[in-house]
Tab-separated table of C-alpha atoms and ligand atoms in Angstrom:
chain	number	residue	atom	x	y	z
A	1	UNK	CA	0.000	0.000	0.000
A	2	UNK	CA	2.859	2.414	0.606
A	3	UNK	CA	3.129	4.655	3.645
A	4	UNK	CA	4.576	7.985	4.591
A	5	UNK	CA	6.443	8.943	7.748
A	6	UNK	CA	4.321	12.092	8.118
A	7	UNK	CA	1.060	10.137	8.250
A	8	UNK	CA	-0.041	9.524	11.822
A	9	UNK	CA	-2.708	6.970	10.953
A	10	UNK	CA	-4.575	5.651	7.952
A	11	UNK	CA	-8.333	6.323	8.113
A	12	UNK	CA	-9.400	4.606	4.868
A	13	UNK	CA	-7.289	2.191	2.882
A	14	UNK	CA	-7.127	2.009	-0.890
A	15	UNK	CA	-9.413	-1.048	-0.814
A	16	UNK	CA	-11.988	0.616	1.449
A	17	UNK	CA	-12.067	3.694	-0.767
A	18	UNK	CA	-12.436	1.644	-3.907
A	19	UNK	CA	-15.329	-0.359	-2.408
A	20	UNK	CA	-17.163	2.787	-1.339
A	21	UNK	CA	-16.555	4.511	-4.699
A	22	UNK	CA	-18.160	1.530	-6.459
A	23	UNK	CA	-21.216	1.800	-4.188
A	24	UNK	CA	-21.585	5.528	-4.831
A	25	UNK	CA	-21.220	5.011	-8.585
A	26	UNK	CA	-23.904	2.374	-8.599
A	27	UNK	CA	-26.262	4.595	-6.600
A	28	UNK	CA	-25.655	7.503	-8.995
A	29	UNK	CA	-26.147	5.227	-12.003
A	30	UNK	CA	-29.479	4.013	-10.583
A	31	UNK	CA	-30.648	7.527	-9.702
A	32	UNK	CA	-29.923	9.050	-13.112
A	33	UNK	CA	-30.654	6.070	-15.365
A	34	UNK	CA	-33.058	6.956	-18.165
A	35	UNK	CA	-32.808	10.690	-17.501
A	36	UNK	CA	-33.871	12.617	-20.605
A	37	UNK	CA	-31.655	15.456	-19.364
A	38	UNK	CA	-27.877	15.127	-19.972
A	39	UNK	CA	-25.669	14.505	-16.938
A	40	UNK	CA	-22.408	16.398	-16.395
A	41	UNK	CA	-19.962	15.273	-13.722
A	42	UNK	CA	-17.893	18.232	-12.514
A	43	UNK	CA	-14.731	17.661	-10.483
A	44	UNK	CA	-13.470	20.331	-8.127
A	45	UNK	CA	-9.766	20.672	-8.927
A	46	UNK	CA	-7.308	19.686	-7.731
A	47	UNK	CA	-8.477	17.648	-4.744
A	48	UNK	CA	-11.113	15.595	-6.575
A	49	UNK	CA	-8.893	14.432	-9.444
A	50	UNK	CA	-8.494	10.824	-8.270
A	51	UNK	CA	-12.020	10.497	-6.946
A	52	UNK	CA	-13.612	11.720	-10.177
A	53	UNK	CA	-11.318	9.525	-12.286
A	54	UNK	CA	-12.335	6.462	-10.274
A	55	UNK	CA	-16.033	7.219	-9.964
A	56	UNK	CA	-16.729	8.091	-13.613
A	57	UNK	CA	-15.185	4.786	-14.661
A	58	UNK	CA	-17.765	2.993	-12.533
A	59	UNK	CA	-20.808	5.070	-13.530
A	60	UNK	CA	-22.714	3.078	-16.153
A	61	UNK	CA	-24.405	6.033	-17.892
A	62	UNK	CA	-23.364	8.448	-20.630
A	63	UNK	CA	-21.880	11.404	-18.753
A	64	UNK	CA	-19.852	14.457	-19.742
A	65	UNK	CA	-16.891	15.373	-17.521
A	66	UNK	CA	-15.522	18.796	-16.703
A	67	UNK	CA	-13.536	20.567	-13.982
A	68	UNK	CA	-13.896	23.739	-11.989
A	69	UNK	CA	-11.412	25.319	-9.605
A	70	UNK	CA	-12.102	27.334	-6.474
A	71	UNK	CA	-9.335	28.829	-4.349
A	72	UNK	CA	-9.699	29.295	-0.629
A	73	UNK	CA	-6.979	27.630	1.381
A	74	UNK	CA	-3.600	29.019	0.355
A	75	UNK	CA	-1.016	26.692	1.859
A	76	UNK	CA	-2.464	26.395	5.397
A	77	UNK	CA	-4.914	24.005	6.999
A	78	UNK	CA	-7.658	26.551	7.773
A	79	UNK	CA	-10.167	27.796	5.223
A	80	UNK	CA	-9.713	31.480	4.384
A	81	UNK	CA	-13.396	32.321	3.952
A	82	UNK	CA	-15.370	32.718	0.754
A	83	UNK	CA	-13.586	31.044	-2.149
A	84	UNK	CA	-13.106	32.526	-5.575
A	85	UNK	CA	-13.777	30.592	-8.794
A	86	UNK	CA	-10.412	30.694	-10.499
A	87	UNK	CA	-11.077	28.335	-13.380
A	88	UNK	CA	-14.508	27.847	-14.871
A	89	UNK	CA	-16.277	25.088	-16.806
A	90	UNK	CA	-15.784	24.481	-20.490
A	91	UNK	CA	-19.142	22.723	-20.938
A	92	UNK	CA	-22.459	24.605	-21.134
A	93	UNK	CA	-24.479	23.170	-18.234
A	94	UNK	CA	-27.697	25.062	-19.015
A	95	UNK	CA	-30.692	22.729	-18.499
A	96	UNK	CA	-28.459	19.775	-17.481
A	97	UNK	CA	-28.068	17.697	-14.337
A	98	UNK	CA	-24.761	18.522	-12.685
A	99	UNK	CA	-23.059	16.201	-10.204
A	100	UNK	CA	-20.369	18.137	-8.395
A	101	UNK	CA	-17.573	15.834	-7.216
A	102	UNK	CA	-15.609	17.066	-4.181
A	103	UNK	CA	-12.835	15.541	-2.101
A	104	UNK	CA	-14.077	16.867	1.248
A	105	UNK	CA	-16.719	19.216	2.593
A	106	UNK	CA	-15.365	21.065	5.614
A	107	UNK	CA	-16.832	24.506	6.468
A	108	UNK	CA	-19.133	24.261	3.430
A	109	UNK	CA	-17.964	27.608	2.018
A	110	UNK	CA	-16.494	26.148	-1.163
A	111	UNK	CA	-19.499	23.999	-1.877
A	112	UNK	CA	-22.035	26.706	-1.283
A	113	UNK	CA	-20.202	29.151	-3.622
A	114	UNK	CA	-19.857	26.482	-6.282
A	115	UNK	CA	-23.519	25.489	-6.069
A	116	UNK	CA	-24.679	29.120	-6.460
A	117	UNK	CA	-22.305	29.548	-9.385
A	118	UNK	CA	-23.664	26.448	-11.136
A	119	UNK	CA	-27.203	27.580	-10.454
A	120	UNK	CA	-26.569	30.948	-12.114
A	121	UNK	CA	-25.276	29.038	-15.153
A	122	UNK	CA	-28.728	27.464	-15.466
A	123	UNK	CA	-28.142	23.874	-14.297
A	124	UNK	CA	-31.444	22.046	-14.053
A	125	UNK	CA	-30.233	20.340	-10.879
A	126	UNK	CA	-27.030	20.295	-8.856
A	127	UNK	CA	-26.145	17.190	-6.853
A	128	UNK	CA	-23.046	16.795	-4.724
A	129	UNK	CA	-20.894	13.715	-4.385
A	130	UNK	CA	-18.164	14.149	-1.797
A	131	UNK	CA	-15.765	11.455	-0.725
A	132	UNK	CA	-15.519	12.858	2.798
A	133	UNK	CA	-17.798	14.984	4.917
A	134	UNK	CA	-16.564	16.711	8.103
A	135	UNK	CA	-19.886	17.867	9.596
A	136	UNK	CA	-18.225	18.934	12.873
A	137	UNK	CA	-16.713	21.960	11.128
A	138	UNK	CA	-19.692	23.106	9.062
A	139	UNK	CA	-20.301	26.885	9.024
A	140	UNK	CA	-22.447	27.179	5.926
A	141	UNK	CA	-25.485	25.043	5.200
A	142	UNK	CA	-25.529	24.604	1.440
A	143	UNK	CA	-28.718	24.041	-0.526
A	144	UNK	CA	-28.806	21.709	-3.500
A	145	UNK	CA	-30.503	22.850	-6.719
A	146	UNK	CA	-33.689	21.313	-8.135
A	147	UNK	CA	-33.936	17.580	-7.519
A	148	UNK	CA	-30.239	17.487	-6.555
A	149	UNK	CA	-29.071	14.717	-4.236
A	150	UNK	CA	-26.253	14.508	-1.699
A	151	UNK	CA	-23.892	11.523	-1.853
A	152	UNK	CA	-21.064	11.041	0.589
A	153	UNK	CA	-18.425	8.377	0.893
A	154	UNK	CA	-17.465	8.602	4.557
A	155	UNK	CA	-18.008	10.857	7.528
A	156	UNK	CA	-14.602	12.232	8.453
A	157	UNK	CA	-13.567	12.938	12.047
A	158	UNK	CA	-12.226	16.412	12.739
A	159	UNK	CA	-8.600	15.896	11.678
A	160	UNK	CA	-6.653	17.429	8.839
A	161	UNK	CA	-6.422	14.571	6.358
A	162	UNK	CA	-4.384	14.021	3.208
A	163	UNK	CA	-4.096	11.496	0.401
A	164	UNK	CA	-6.304	10.239	-2.422
A	165	UNK	CA	-6.208	13.722	-3.962
A	166	UNK	CA	-6.081	15.785	-0.792
A	167	UNK	CA	-2.986	17.825	-0.029
A	168	UNK	CA	-1.077	19.821	2.475
A	169	UNK	CA	0.920	22.494	0.648
A	170	UNK	CA	0.385	20.561	-2.633
A	171	UNK	CA	1.978	17.346	-1.314
A	172	UNK	CA	0.503	13.931	-0.385
A	173	UNK	CA	-2.149	13.997	-3.135
A	174	UNK	CA	-0.701	10.829	-4.672
A	175	UNK	CA	-1.064	8.654	-1.565
A	176	UNK	CA	-3.562	5.917	-2.470
A	177	UNK	CA	-5.192	6.029	1.000
A	178	UNK	CA	-6.582	8.792	3.253
A	179	UNK	CA	-4.654	9.439	6.449
A	180	UNK	CA	-4.232	11.935	9.254
A	181	UNK	CA	-1.270	14.244	8.766
A	182	UNK	CA	1.027	14.545	11.793
A	183	UNK	CA	0.283	17.990	13.287
A	184	UNK	CA	4.048	18.673	13.619
A	185	UNK	CA	4.091	18.981	9.842
A	186	UNK	CA	1.925	22.109	9.795
A	187	UNK	CA	2.393	23.598	13.267
B	201	IMP	P1	-14.539	24.225	2.833
B	201	IMP	O1	-14.778	25.392	1.933
B	201	IMP	O2	-14.066	24.679	4.189
B	201	IMP	O3	-15.682	23.270	2.931
B	201	IMP	O4	-13.285	23.474	2.277
B	201	IMP	C1	-13.320	22.626	1.230
B	201	IMP	C2	-11.948	22.421	0.638
B	201	IMP	O5	-10.900	22.585	1.596
B	201	IMP	C3	-11.831	20.995	0.167
B	201	IMP	O6	-12.246	20.866	-1.157
B	201	IMP	C4	-10.353	20.708	0.346
B	201	IMP	O7	-9.653	21.081	-0.801
B	201	IMP	C5	-9.929	21.589	1.502
B	201	IMP	N1	-9.901	20.819	2.766
B	201	IMP	C6	-10.784	20.871	3.792
B	201	IMP	N2	-10.452	20.026	4.784
B	201	IMP	C7	-9.318	19.406	4.368
B	201	IMP	C8	-8.490	18.388	4.946
B	201	IMP	O8	-8.688	17.844	6.058
B	201	IMP	N3	-7.427	18.025	4.194
B	201	IMP	C9	-7.137	18.552	2.970
B	201	IMP	N4	-7.900	19.484	2.401
B	201	IMP	C10	-8.976	19.916	3.097
């Protein structure tokens, strides 16, 4: 599996993640099967790059794929408030079902800005599929659009985690598992 000296403990192994991703993909496939409205899966860069790559390969429906980027964190471990959309979609999502794929929902600021942005672009619904959800730290209660649904892989305890796409200062994204970063690394 590979390990890193700066990881205090592994929360979800590669196998556990892959099993859960398959379950989420099958739920999404069931929920959107036969939809007359096109489905667009939108990954939030960079953190969702592995999750979206894995989940779209297990979704058994025709879907378009695009990315969006929102900046909020800088290089620290605390959110710096309302994020800014720094790279927008290429695909026109007007009248389509959007499934926003996130690595982790923490304060909820990023998600709520992204959802409003996608709503102003005319999405017929906005669903969210996040690998991890840290409800303990929620500040903003986001509202889905239309018939949008909320999918989540795992509930994450209140630790700063890295791996499977998630970083600290742009490192650790390539770890195949999700683990807790030793606090000495960022203190
Ligand atoms: P929010 O706006 O506070 O919900 O933050 C969401 C974004 O912050 C996520 O998409 C991640 O990129 C980043 N983030 C939040 N918590 C963590 C964490 O524990 N590890 C790594 N990145 C995190």
